PDB file of C-alpha atoms in Angstrom:
ATOM      1  CA  UNK A   1     -66.246 -30.435 -12.667  1.00 49.00           C
ATOM      2  CA  UNK A   2     -66.256 -33.840 -11.750  1.00 55.00           C
ATOM      3  CA  UNK A   3     -67.668 -32.697  -8.066  1.00 53.00           C
ATOM      4  CA  UNK A   4     -70.777 -30.958  -9.862  1.00 52.00           C
ATOM      5  CA  UNK A   5     -71.496 -34.041 -12.167  1.00 52.00           C
ATOM      6  CA  UNK A   6     -71.479 -36.222  -9.291  1.00 49.00           C
ATOM      7  CA  UNK A   7     -74.030 -33.757  -7.500  1.00 52.00           C
ATOM      8  CA  UNK A   8     -76.097 -33.459 -10.582  1.00 52.00           C
ATOM      9  CA  UNK A   9     -76.355 -37.595 -10.876  1.00 50.00           C
ATOM     10  CA  UNK A  10     -77.277 -37.569  -6.920  1.00 50.00           C
ATOM     11  CA  UNK A  11     -80.109 -35.217  -7.346  1.00 49.00           C
ATOM     12  CA  UNK A  12     -81.272 -36.825 -10.486  1.00 50.00           C
ATOM     13  CA  UNK A  13     -81.229 -40.209  -8.912  1.00 50.00           C
ATOM     14  CA  UNK A  14     -83.323 -38.601  -5.700  1.00 50.00           C
ATOM     15  CA  UNK A  15     -85.869 -36.887  -8.068  1.00 49.00           C
ATOM     16  CA  UNK A  16     -86.207 -40.461 -10.034  1.00 48.00           C
ATOM     17  CA  UNK A  17     -86.782 -42.367  -6.714  1.00 48.00           C
ATOM     18  CA  UNK A  18     -89.426 -39.938  -5.743  1.00 53.00           C
ATOM     19  CA  UNK A  19     -91.440 -40.016  -8.810  1.00 46.00           C
ATOM     20  CA  UNK A  20     -91.228 -43.704  -8.722  1.00 46.00           C
ATOM     21  CA  UNK A  21     -92.602 -43.724  -5.202  1.00 48.00           C
ATOM     22  CA  UNK A  22     -95.309 -41.392  -6.398  1.00 45.00           C
ATOM     23  CA  UNK A  23     -96.558 -43.481  -9.453  1.00 47.00           C
ATOM     24  CA  UNK A  24     -96.427 -46.336  -7.270  1.00 49.00           C
ATOM     25  CA  UNK A  25     -98.313 -45.236  -4.116  1.00 48.00           C
ATOM     26  CA  UNK A  26    -100.844 -48.473  -3.004  1.00 56.00           C
ATOM     27  CA  UNK A  27     -99.432 -50.720  -5.671  1.00 93.00           C
ATOM     28  CA  UNK A  28     -98.591 -53.949  -4.646  1.00 97.00           C
ATOM     29  CA  UNK A  29     -95.210 -55.410  -4.719  1.00 98.00           C
ATOM     30  CA  UNK A  30     -95.364 -59.282  -5.333  1.00 98.00           C
ATOM     31  CA  UNK A  31     -92.670 -61.053  -3.074  1.00 98.00           C
ATOM     32  CA  UNK A  32     -91.526 -64.788  -3.114  1.00 98.00           C
ATOM     33  CA  UNK A  33     -90.207 -66.141  -0.305  1.00 98.00           C
ATOM     34  CA  UNK A  34     -89.358 -69.671   0.785  1.00 95.00           C
ATOM     35  CA  UNK A  35     -90.528 -69.905   4.218  1.00 94.00           C
ATOM     36  CA  UNK A  36     -88.086 -72.612   5.468  1.00 89.00           C
ATOM     37  CA  UNK A  37     -84.904 -70.660   6.925  1.00 88.00           C
ATOM     38  CA  UNK A  38     -85.216 -69.206  10.478  1.00 88.00           C
ATOM     39  CA  UNK A  39     -84.456 -66.558  11.276  1.00 91.00           C
ATOM     40  CA  UNK A  40     -84.677 -65.282   7.794  1.00 94.00           C
ATOM     41  CA  UNK A  41     -88.112 -66.657   6.819  1.00 95.00           C
ATOM     42  CA  UNK A  42     -90.452 -69.258   8.182  1.00 95.00           C
ATOM     43  CA  UNK A  43     -93.971 -70.295   8.223  1.00 95.00           C
ATOM     44  CA  UNK A  44     -96.783 -69.640  11.077  1.00 96.00           C
ATOM     45  CA  UNK A  45    -100.444 -70.792  11.224  1.00 95.00           C
ATOM     46  CA  UNK A  46    -101.371 -67.891  13.496  1.00 95.00           C
ATOM     47  CA  UNK A  47    -101.916 -64.373  12.881  1.00 95.00           C
ATOM     48  CA  UNK A  48     -99.610 -61.870  14.815  1.00 95.00           C
ATOM     49  CA  UNK A  49     -98.939 -58.095  14.978  1.00 94.00           C
ATOM     50  CA  UNK A  50     -95.619 -58.895  13.145  1.00 95.00           C
ATOM     51  CA  UNK A  51     -96.216 -61.822  10.581  1.00 96.00           C
ATOM     52  CA  UNK A  52     -97.491 -61.286   7.373  1.00 98.00           C
ATOM     53  CA  UNK A  53    -100.469 -63.237   5.361  1.00 98.00           C
ATOM     54  CA  UNK A  54     -99.028 -65.479   2.341  1.00 98.00           C
ATOM     55  CA  UNK A  55    -101.276 -65.033  -0.672  1.00 96.00           C
ATOM     56  CA  UNK A  56    -102.838 -68.194  -1.864  1.00 88.00           C
ATOM     57  CA  UNK A  57    -102.099 -69.969   1.290  1.00 93.00           C
ATOM     58  CA  UNK A  58    -105.043 -69.692   3.309  1.00 93.00           C
ATOM     59  CA  UNK A  59    -104.572 -69.907   7.090  1.00 95.00           C
ATOM     60  CA  UNK A  60    -100.787 -69.389   6.624  1.00 97.00           C
ATOM     61  CA  UNK A  61     -98.427 -66.581   7.548  1.00 98.00           C
ATOM     62  CA  UNK A  62     -94.799 -65.473   6.916  1.00 98.00           C
ATOM     63  CA  UNK A  63     -92.521 -64.012   9.794  1.00 97.00           C
ATOM     64  CA  UNK A  64     -88.474 -63.681   9.500  1.00 96.00           C
ATOM     65  CA  UNK A  65     -86.019 -60.936   8.784  1.00 97.00           C
ATOM     66  CA  UNK A  66     -86.251 -61.563   4.610  1.00 98.00           C
ATOM     67  CA  UNK A  67     -90.783 -60.787   5.236  1.00 98.00           C
ATOM     68  CA  UNK A  68     -89.778 -57.608   7.464  1.00 98.00           C
ATOM     69  CA  UNK A  69     -87.140 -56.070   5.326  1.00 98.00           C
ATOM     70  CA  UNK A  70     -89.306 -56.659   2.385  1.00 98.00           C
ATOM     71  CA  UNK A  71     -92.088 -55.102   3.968  1.00 98.00           C
ATOM     72  CA  UNK A  72     -90.197 -52.209   5.006  1.00 98.00           C
ATOM     73  CA  UNK A  73     -88.720 -51.293   1.364  1.00 98.00           C
ATOM     74  CA  UNK A  74     -91.995 -51.992  -0.318  1.00 98.00           C
ATOM     75  CA  UNK A  75     -93.030 -49.140   1.693  1.00 97.00           C
ATOM     76  CA  UNK A  76     -90.329 -46.775   1.270  1.00 97.00           C
ATOM     77  CA  UNK A  77     -91.127 -47.413  -2.677  1.00 97.00           C
ATOM     78  CA  UNK A  78     -95.260 -46.324  -1.956  1.00 96.00           C
ATOM     79  CA  UNK A  79     -96.181 -49.732  -2.174  1.00 97.00           C
ATOM     80  CA  UNK A  80     -97.602 -52.986  -0.007  1.00 97.00           C
ATOM     81  CA  UNK A  81     -95.669 -55.899   0.230  1.00 98.00           C
ATOM     82  CA  UNK A  82     -97.985 -59.342  -1.052  1.00 98.00           C
ATOM     83  CA  UNK A  83     -95.808 -62.547  -0.322  1.00 98.00           C
ATOM     84  CA  UNK A  84     -95.841 -65.568  -1.921  1.00 98.00           C
ATOM     85  CA  UNK A  85     -94.826 -68.994  -0.641  1.00 97.00           C
ATOM     86  CA  UNK A  86     -92.478 -70.766  -3.362  1.00 97.00           C
ATOM     87  CA  UNK A  87     -89.854 -73.430  -2.643  1.00 94.00           C
ATOM     88  CA  UNK A  88     -86.148 -71.826  -3.231  1.00 93.00           C
ATOM     89  CA  UNK A  89     -85.272 -73.806  -6.154  1.00 91.00           C
ATOM     90  CA  UNK A  90     -88.308 -72.420  -8.059  1.00 96.00           C
ATOM     91  CA  UNK A  91     -88.074 -68.722  -7.158  1.00 97.00           C
ATOM     92  CA  UNK A  92     -85.761 -67.304  -9.975  1.00 97.00           C
ATOM     93  CA  UNK A  93     -88.277 -69.273 -12.521  1.00 97.00           C
ATOM     94  CA  UNK A  94     -91.280 -67.863 -10.968  1.00 98.00           C
ATOM     95  CA  UNK A  95     -89.405 -64.506 -11.327  1.00 98.00           C
ATOM     96  CA  UNK A  96     -88.772 -64.743 -14.581  1.00 98.00           C
ATOM     97  CA  UNK A  97     -92.100 -65.889 -15.369  1.00 98.00           C
ATOM     98  CA  UNK A  98     -93.614 -62.862 -13.598  1.00 97.00           C
ATOM     99  CA  UNK A  99     -95.461 -64.498 -11.149  1.00 97.00           C
ATOM    100  CA  UNK A 100     -93.636 -62.276  -8.575  1.00 98.00           C
ATOM    101  CA  UNK A 101     -92.007 -59.165  -8.598  1.00 98.00           C
ATOM    102  CA  UNK A 102     -88.935 -59.748  -6.605  1.00 98.00           C
ATOM    103  CA  UNK A 103     -87.556 -62.117  -4.159  1.00 98.00           C
ATOM    104  CA  UNK A 104     -86.845 -61.885  -0.802  1.00 98.00           C
ATOM    105  CA  UNK A 105     -85.513 -65.302   0.448  1.00 97.00           C
ATOM    106  CA  UNK A 106     -82.029 -65.463   1.986  1.00 92.00           C
ATOM    107  CA  UNK A 107     -80.885 -65.514  -1.411  1.00 94.00           C
ATOM    108  CA  UNK A 108     -77.075 -64.532  -2.349  1.00 93.00           C
ATOM    109  CA  UNK A 109     -75.455 -62.672  -5.648  1.00 94.00           C
ATOM    110  CA  UNK A 110     -73.872 -65.743  -6.665  1.00 92.00           C
ATOM    111  CA  UNK A 111     -72.275 -65.881 -10.372  1.00 92.00           C
ATOM    112  CA  UNK A 112     -74.589 -68.699 -10.960  1.00 91.00           C
ATOM    113  CA  UNK A 113     -77.387 -66.754  -9.883  1.00 94.00           C
ATOM    114  CA  UNK A 114     -76.273 -63.344 -11.418  1.00 96.00           C
ATOM    115  CA  UNK A 115     -76.227 -65.024 -14.912  1.00 97.00           C
ATOM    116  CA  UNK A 116     -80.371 -65.554 -14.437  1.00 97.00           C
ATOM    117  CA  UNK A 117     -81.251 -62.060 -12.472  1.00 98.00           C
ATOM    118  CA  UNK A 118     -80.401 -58.865 -11.124  1.00 98.00           C
ATOM    119  CA  UNK A 119     -79.431 -58.259  -7.293  1.00 98.00           C
ATOM    120  CA  UNK A 120     -79.765 -55.383  -5.084  1.00 98.00           C
ATOM    121  CA  UNK A 121     -77.459 -54.099  -2.844  1.00 97.00           C
ATOM    122  CA  UNK A 122     -77.233 -56.400   0.483  1.00 97.00           C
ATOM    123  CA  UNK A 123     -79.905 -55.844   3.018  1.00 97.00           C
ATOM    124  CA  UNK A 124     -78.613 -57.571   5.557  1.00 93.00           C
ATOM    125  CA  UNK A 125     -78.014 -56.386   9.488  1.00 88.00           C
ATOM    126  CA  UNK A 126     -74.182 -57.483   8.982  1.00 84.00           C
ATOM    127  CA  UNK A 127     -71.731 -59.367   6.914  1.00 83.00           C
ATOM    128  CA  UNK A 128     -72.684 -62.784   6.059  1.00 88.00           C
ATOM    129  CA  UNK A 129     -70.339 -65.651   7.469  1.00 91.00           C
ATOM    130  CA  UNK A 130     -71.400 -69.258   7.276  1.00 95.00           C
ATOM    131  CA  UNK A 131     -71.132 -71.857  10.306  1.00 96.00           C
ATOM    132  CA  UNK A 132     -71.488 -75.570  10.650  1.00 97.00           C
ATOM    133  CA  UNK A 133     -74.297 -77.004  12.676  1.00 97.00           C
ATOM    134  CA  UNK A 134     -73.717 -79.918  14.492  1.00 98.00           C
ATOM    135  CA  UNK A 135     -75.173 -82.348  17.544  1.00 97.00           C
ATOM    136  CA  UNK A 136     -73.811 -82.015  20.658  1.00 97.00           C
ATOM    137  CA  UNK A 137     -72.950 -85.472  20.551  1.00 95.00           C
ATOM    138  CA  UNK A 138     -71.065 -85.458  17.689  1.00 95.00           C
ATOM    139  CA  UNK A 139     -67.271 -86.113  17.238  1.00 96.00           C
ATOM    140  CA  UNK A 140     -67.333 -82.799  15.592  1.00 97.00           C
ATOM    141  CA  UNK A 141     -69.128 -80.956  18.157  1.00 96.00           C
ATOM    142  CA  UNK A 142     -65.358 -79.146  19.273  1.00 95.00           C
ATOM    143  CA  UNK A 143     -64.322 -78.266  15.837  1.00 94.00           C
ATOM    144  CA  UNK A 144     -62.611 -74.996  15.017  1.00 91.00           C
ATOM    145  CA  UNK A 145     -61.456 -75.062  11.424  1.00 93.00           C
ATOM    146  CA  UNK A 146     -62.998 -76.119   8.310  1.00 95.00           C
ATOM    147  CA  UNK A 147     -60.900 -78.983   7.697  1.00 93.00           C
ATOM    148  CA  UNK A 148     -61.363 -80.263  11.310  1.00 95.00           C
ATOM    149  CA  UNK A 149     -64.661 -81.340   8.983  1.00 97.00           C
ATOM    150  CA  UNK A 150     -62.551 -83.798   7.025  1.00 97.00           C
ATOM    151  CA  UNK A 151     -64.216 -87.175   6.714  1.00 97.00           C
ATOM    152  CA  UNK A 152     -67.605 -85.717   8.056  1.00 98.00           C
ATOM    153  CA  UNK A 153     -71.034 -86.438   6.580  1.00 98.00           C
ATOM    154  CA  UNK A 154     -72.208 -82.922   5.379  1.00 98.00           C
ATOM    155  CA  UNK A 155     -75.622 -82.350   4.083  1.00 98.00           C
ATOM    156  CA  UNK A 156     -77.339 -78.942   3.065  1.00 96.00           C
ATOM    157  CA  UNK A 157     -80.196 -77.330   0.962  1.00 92.00           C
ATOM    158  CA  UNK A 158     -80.634 -78.565  -2.635  1.00 89.00           C
ATOM    159  CA  UNK A 159     -79.627 -75.714  -5.040  1.00 84.00           C
ATOM    160  CA  UNK A 160     -78.321 -73.431  -2.456  1.00 89.00           C
ATOM    161  CA  UNK A 161     -75.002 -72.135  -2.361  1.00 91.00           C
ATOM    162  CA  UNK A 162     -74.479 -73.882   1.296  1.00 95.00           C
ATOM    163  CA  UNK A 163     -74.374 -77.320  -0.407  1.00 95.00           C
ATOM    164  CA  UNK A 164     -71.615 -76.211  -3.085  1.00 94.00           C
ATOM    165  CA  UNK A 165     -69.092 -74.797  -0.650  1.00 96.00           C
ATOM    166  CA  UNK A 166     -69.044 -78.426   0.955  1.00 97.00           C
ATOM    167  CA  UNK A 167     -66.598 -79.495  -1.400  1.00 97.00           C
ATOM    168  CA  UNK A 168     -64.160 -77.074   0.361  1.00 97.00           C
ATOM    169  CA  UNK A 169     -63.432 -79.131   3.103  1.00 97.00           C
ATOM    170  CA  UNK A 170     -60.704 -81.884   2.194  1.00 96.00           C
ATOM    171  CA  UNK A 171     -61.656 -85.444   2.527  1.00 97.00           C
ATOM    172  CA  UNK A 172     -65.369 -84.403   3.266  1.00 97.00           C
ATOM    173  CA  UNK A 173     -68.215 -87.124   2.667  1.00 98.00           C
ATOM    174  CA  UNK A 174     -70.756 -84.697   0.742  1.00 98.00           C
ATOM    175  CA  UNK A 175     -74.065 -86.340   1.308  1.00 97.00           C
ATOM    176  CA  UNK A 176     -77.032 -85.707  -0.991  1.00 96.00           C
ATOM    177  CA  UNK A 177     -78.553 -82.449  -0.772  1.00 95.00           C
ATOM    178  CA  UNK A 178     -82.022 -82.300   1.177  1.00 94.00           C
ATOM    179  CA  UNK A 179     -85.174 -80.323  -0.297  1.00 89.00           C
ATOM    180  CA  UNK A 180     -85.248 -78.269   2.871  1.00 88.00           C
ATOM    181  CA  UNK A 181     -83.784 -77.197   6.320  1.00 88.00           C
ATOM    182  CA  UNK A 182     -86.639 -79.100   8.308  1.00 89.00           C
ATOM    183  CA  UNK A 183     -85.405 -82.213   6.500  1.00 93.00           C
ATOM    184  CA  UNK A 184     -81.780 -81.525   7.327  1.00 95.00           C
ATOM    185  CA  UNK A 185     -82.562 -80.885  11.093  1.00 94.00           C
ATOM    186  CA  UNK A 186     -83.961 -84.072  11.583  1.00 95.00           C
ATOM    187  CA  UNK A 187     -81.168 -85.867   9.476  1.00 96.00           C
ATOM    188  CA  UNK A 188     -78.823 -84.127  12.004  1.00 96.00           C
ATOM    189  CA  UNK A 189     -81.112 -84.858  15.304  1.00 95.00           C
ATOM    190  CA  UNK A 190     -81.031 -88.178  14.577  1.00 95.00           C
ATOM    191  CA  UNK A 191     -77.157 -88.310  14.059  1.00 95.00           C
ATOM    192  CA  UNK A 192     -77.536 -89.412  10.614  1.00 97.00           C
ATOM    193  CA  UNK A 193     -75.545 -86.695   9.315  1.00 97.00           C
ATOM    194  CA  UNK A 194     -72.512 -85.370  11.131  1.00 98.00           C
ATOM    195  CA  UNK A 195     -73.185 -81.207  10.069  1.00 98.00           C
ATOM    196  CA  UNK A 196     -74.723 -78.971   8.031  1.00 98.00           C
ATOM    197  CA  UNK A 197     -73.877 -75.572   6.565  1.00 97.00           C
ATOM    198  CA  UNK A 198     -75.878 -72.433   7.194  1.00 95.00           C
ATOM    199  CA  UNK A 199     -75.721 -68.540   7.956  1.00 91.00           C
ATOM    200  CA  UNK A 200     -74.346 -67.619  10.969  1.00 91.00           C
ATOM    201  CA  UNK A 201     -77.396 -65.943  12.121  1.00 87.00           C
ATOM    202  CA  UNK A 202     -79.411 -68.956  11.556  1.00 89.00           C
ATOM    203  CA  UNK A 203     -77.114 -71.431  13.438  1.00 92.00           C
ATOM    204  CA  UNK A 204     -77.561 -69.268  16.286  1.00 89.00           C
ATOM    205  CA  UNK A 205     -81.351 -69.642  15.910  1.00 87.00           C
ATOM    206  CA  UNK A 206     -81.696 -73.088  15.211  1.00 90.00           C
ATOM    207  CA  UNK A 207     -78.986 -73.533  18.610  1.00 90.00           C
ATOM    208  CA  UNK A 208     -81.764 -71.827  20.641  1.00 87.00           C
ATOM    209  CA  UNK A 209     -84.663 -73.770  19.297  1.00 87.00           C
ATOM    210  CA  UNK A 210     -82.937 -77.027  19.304  1.00 91.00           C
ATOM    211  CA  UNK A 211     -80.728 -77.215  22.508  1.00 94.00           C
ATOM    212  CA  UNK A 212     -79.235 -81.033  21.131  1.00 97.00           C
ATOM    213  CA  UNK A 213     -77.922 -78.639  18.342  1.00 97.00           C
ATOM    214  CA  UNK A 214     -74.251 -76.496  18.318  1.00 97.00           C
ATOM    215  CA  UNK A 215     -73.130 -73.564  16.397  1.00 96.00           C
ATOM    216  CA  UNK A 216     -69.424 -73.924  14.895  1.00 97.00           C
ATOM    217  CA  UNK A 217     -68.426 -70.396  14.047  1.00 95.00           C
ATOM    218  CA  UNK A 218     -64.637 -70.441  12.430  1.00 93.00           C
ATOM    219  CA  UNK A 219     -62.095 -68.117  13.007  1.00 86.00           C
ATOM    220  CA  UNK A 220     -61.011 -65.287  10.413  1.00 83.00           C
ATOM    221  CA  UNK A 221     -59.573 -67.066   7.109  1.00 83.00           C
ATOM    222  CA  UNK A 222     -60.274 -70.431   8.428  1.00 87.00           C
ATOM    223  CA  UNK A 223     -64.016 -70.785   7.289  1.00 93.00           C
ATOM    224  CA  UNK A 224     -65.662 -71.047   3.665  1.00 95.00           C
ATOM    225  CA  UNK A 225     -64.682 -68.713   0.961  1.00 93.00           C
ATOM    226  CA  UNK A 226     -67.793 -67.757   0.092  1.00 91.00           C
ATOM    227  CA  UNK A 227     -67.267 -65.694  -3.407  1.00 88.00           C
ATOM    228  CA  UNK A 228     -70.760 -63.196  -3.122  1.00 92.00           C
ATOM    229  CA  UNK A 229     -71.434 -59.990  -1.892  1.00 90.00           C
ATOM    230  CA  UNK A 230     -74.365 -60.775   0.304  1.00 91.00           C
ATOM    231  CA  UNK A 231     -77.882 -61.307   1.206  1.00 94.00           C
ATOM    232  CA  UNK A 232     -79.824 -59.645  -1.582  1.00 97.00           C
ATOM    233  CA  UNK A 233     -83.154 -59.260  -3.663  1.00 98.00           C
ATOM    234  CA  UNK A 234     -83.516 -60.651  -6.800  1.00 98.00           C
ATOM    235  CA  UNK A 235     -85.063 -58.395  -9.501  1.00 98.00           C
ATOM    236  CA  UNK A 236     -85.843 -59.247 -12.934  1.00 98.00           C
ATOM    237  CA  UNK A 237     -83.176 -58.280 -15.642  1.00 97.00           C
ATOM    238  CA  UNK A 238     -85.542 -56.070 -17.628  1.00 97.00           C
ATOM    239  CA  UNK A 239     -86.558 -54.382 -14.139  1.00 97.00           C
ATOM    240  CA  UNK A 240     -83.833 -51.961 -13.874  1.00 97.00           C
ATOM    241  CA  UNK A 241     -85.897 -48.863 -12.698  1.00 97.00           C
ATOM    242  CA  UNK A 242     -87.167 -51.308  -9.919  1.00 97.00           C
ATOM    243  CA  UNK A 243     -83.754 -52.326  -9.295  1.00 98.00           C
ATOM    244  CA  UNK A 244     -82.187 -48.537  -8.785  1.00 97.00           C
ATOM    245  CA  UNK A 245     -85.456 -47.676  -6.652  1.00 97.00           C
ATOM    246  CA  UNK A 246     -84.817 -50.711  -4.354  1.00 98.00           C
ATOM    247  CA  UNK A 247     -81.510 -49.918  -4.039  1.00 98.00           C
ATOM    248  CA  UNK A 248     -82.141 -46.175  -3.149  1.00 97.00           C
ATOM    249  CA  UNK A 249     -84.756 -47.632  -0.403  1.00 98.00           C
ATOM    250  CA  UNK A 250     -82.205 -50.110   1.204  1.00 98.00           C
ATOM    251  CA  UNK A 251     -79.321 -47.612   1.103  1.00 97.00           C
ATOM    252  CA  UNK A 252     -81.662 -45.331   3.391  1.00 97.00           C
ATOM    253  CA  UNK A 253     -81.968 -48.261   6.234  1.00 97.00           C
ATOM    254  CA  UNK A 254     -78.863 -47.476   8.661  1.00 96.00           C
ATOM    255  CA  UNK A 255     -77.239 -50.917   9.683  1.00 95.00           C
ATOM    256  CA  UNK A 256     -78.423 -50.492  13.380  1.00 95.00           C
ATOM    257  CA  UNK A 257     -82.089 -50.230  12.471  1.00 97.00           C
ATOM    258  CA  UNK A 258     -80.954 -53.467  10.048  1.00 96.00           C
ATOM    259  CA  UNK A 259     -79.713 -55.121  13.234  1.00 94.00           C
ATOM    260  CA  UNK A 260     -83.297 -54.133  15.505  1.00 95.00           C
ATOM    261  CA  UNK A 261     -85.070 -55.888  13.066  1.00 96.00           C
ATOM    262  CA  UNK A 262     -82.973 -58.745  13.569  1.00 93.00           C
ATOM    263  CA  UNK A 263     -82.796 -58.779  17.001  1.00 91.00           C
ATOM    264  CA  UNK A 264     -86.772 -59.028  17.162  1.00 93.00           C
ATOM    265  CA  UNK A 265     -87.459 -61.604  14.366  1.00 92.00           C
ATOM    266  CA  UNK A 266     -84.642 -63.937  16.378  1.00 87.00           C
ATOM    267  CA  UNK A 267     -86.507 -63.476  19.691  1.00 85.00           C
ATOM    268  CA  UNK A 268     -89.769 -64.451  17.607  1.00 84.00           C
ATOM    269  CA  UNK A 269     -87.899 -67.293  15.927  1.00 81.00           C
ATOM    270  CA  UNK A 270     -87.442 -68.865  19.535  1.00 69.00           C
ATOM    271  CA  UNK A 271     -91.012 -68.252  20.693  1.00 68.00           C
ATOM    272  CA  UNK A 272     -92.235 -69.717  17.695  1.00 62.00           C
ATOM    273  CA  UNK A 273     -90.690 -72.894  18.254  1.00 58.00           C
TER     274      UNK A 273
END
C-alpha cells in the first residue's frame, strides 16, 4: 500500500509542476545576485552570448555559475530570469521586501539563514568544500591542515559563512571582515593578511587569475566543519509552491550537466581577467 501512496504523491507532484510551468509561461523570475564571487557570479561591462543584463544597472552584465543555473532553472519553470545586483548582506532583506523573487548568489543554507528564508535543494556541481587562499610568498604556502594556520592573519567577507568558520582555527588572528572579495584579494596580494577562506572552486579560479596566489585544499577531516547542506537558492518562507517547483527543476538537472556549466564558466572567468 505504501508503494502506491508514494507513486500517487510522485504523480501529483509532477502534475502540479507542469501546471505551475504552464501558468507561469513568459513570466519574469527576479533573481538577486551579488556579482562579486568568481566563478559563481561576477560583473562584466561587455555584453556576450553567455552573460545576462543587470536590471537597473545600465551597461553592466552578470556572468557565472549562479547566473547560468538561475537562467536554466527559470526556463524549466516556464519563466525568464531577470537579474538584480544586490550586495550579499542585503540579499535576504531584499527578498523579504519582495524586491526580488529568489536568491542565486553563492549562499548556503546555514541555520542562521534558514531562520529567515527557505532554501531549495543544492544546485551545485559537486559537494561544497572550503579552502584557504594564500600568497605564494606566504609562510603558509605549504600548509596542509587547518591548524597549520594557527597564528595566521585570516580575513573573509562580511556577513558570510566564510567569516564564521575562521574561529575553528586554534590561535588564529581573526581579522576584521571586508565588504567584498575584491577588497580581500587586494589585502591578500599586498600581504596585509595571510589567508582568506573561500570555496575550493573559487580558490582554483583565483589561483588562475592571480598567479601570485595559491589554493590550499585540506585533506579529509583536516579542514573546516561546514554545518550546511550546500549551495542553494533562497526563497521567501511564504512561497511554498515556488520552492517545491524549483526543487523539482533542480533535481531534473543531472550532476554531469551541472559540472559542464561550471567548467564553462571557470574558463570564461579566466578569460575575463
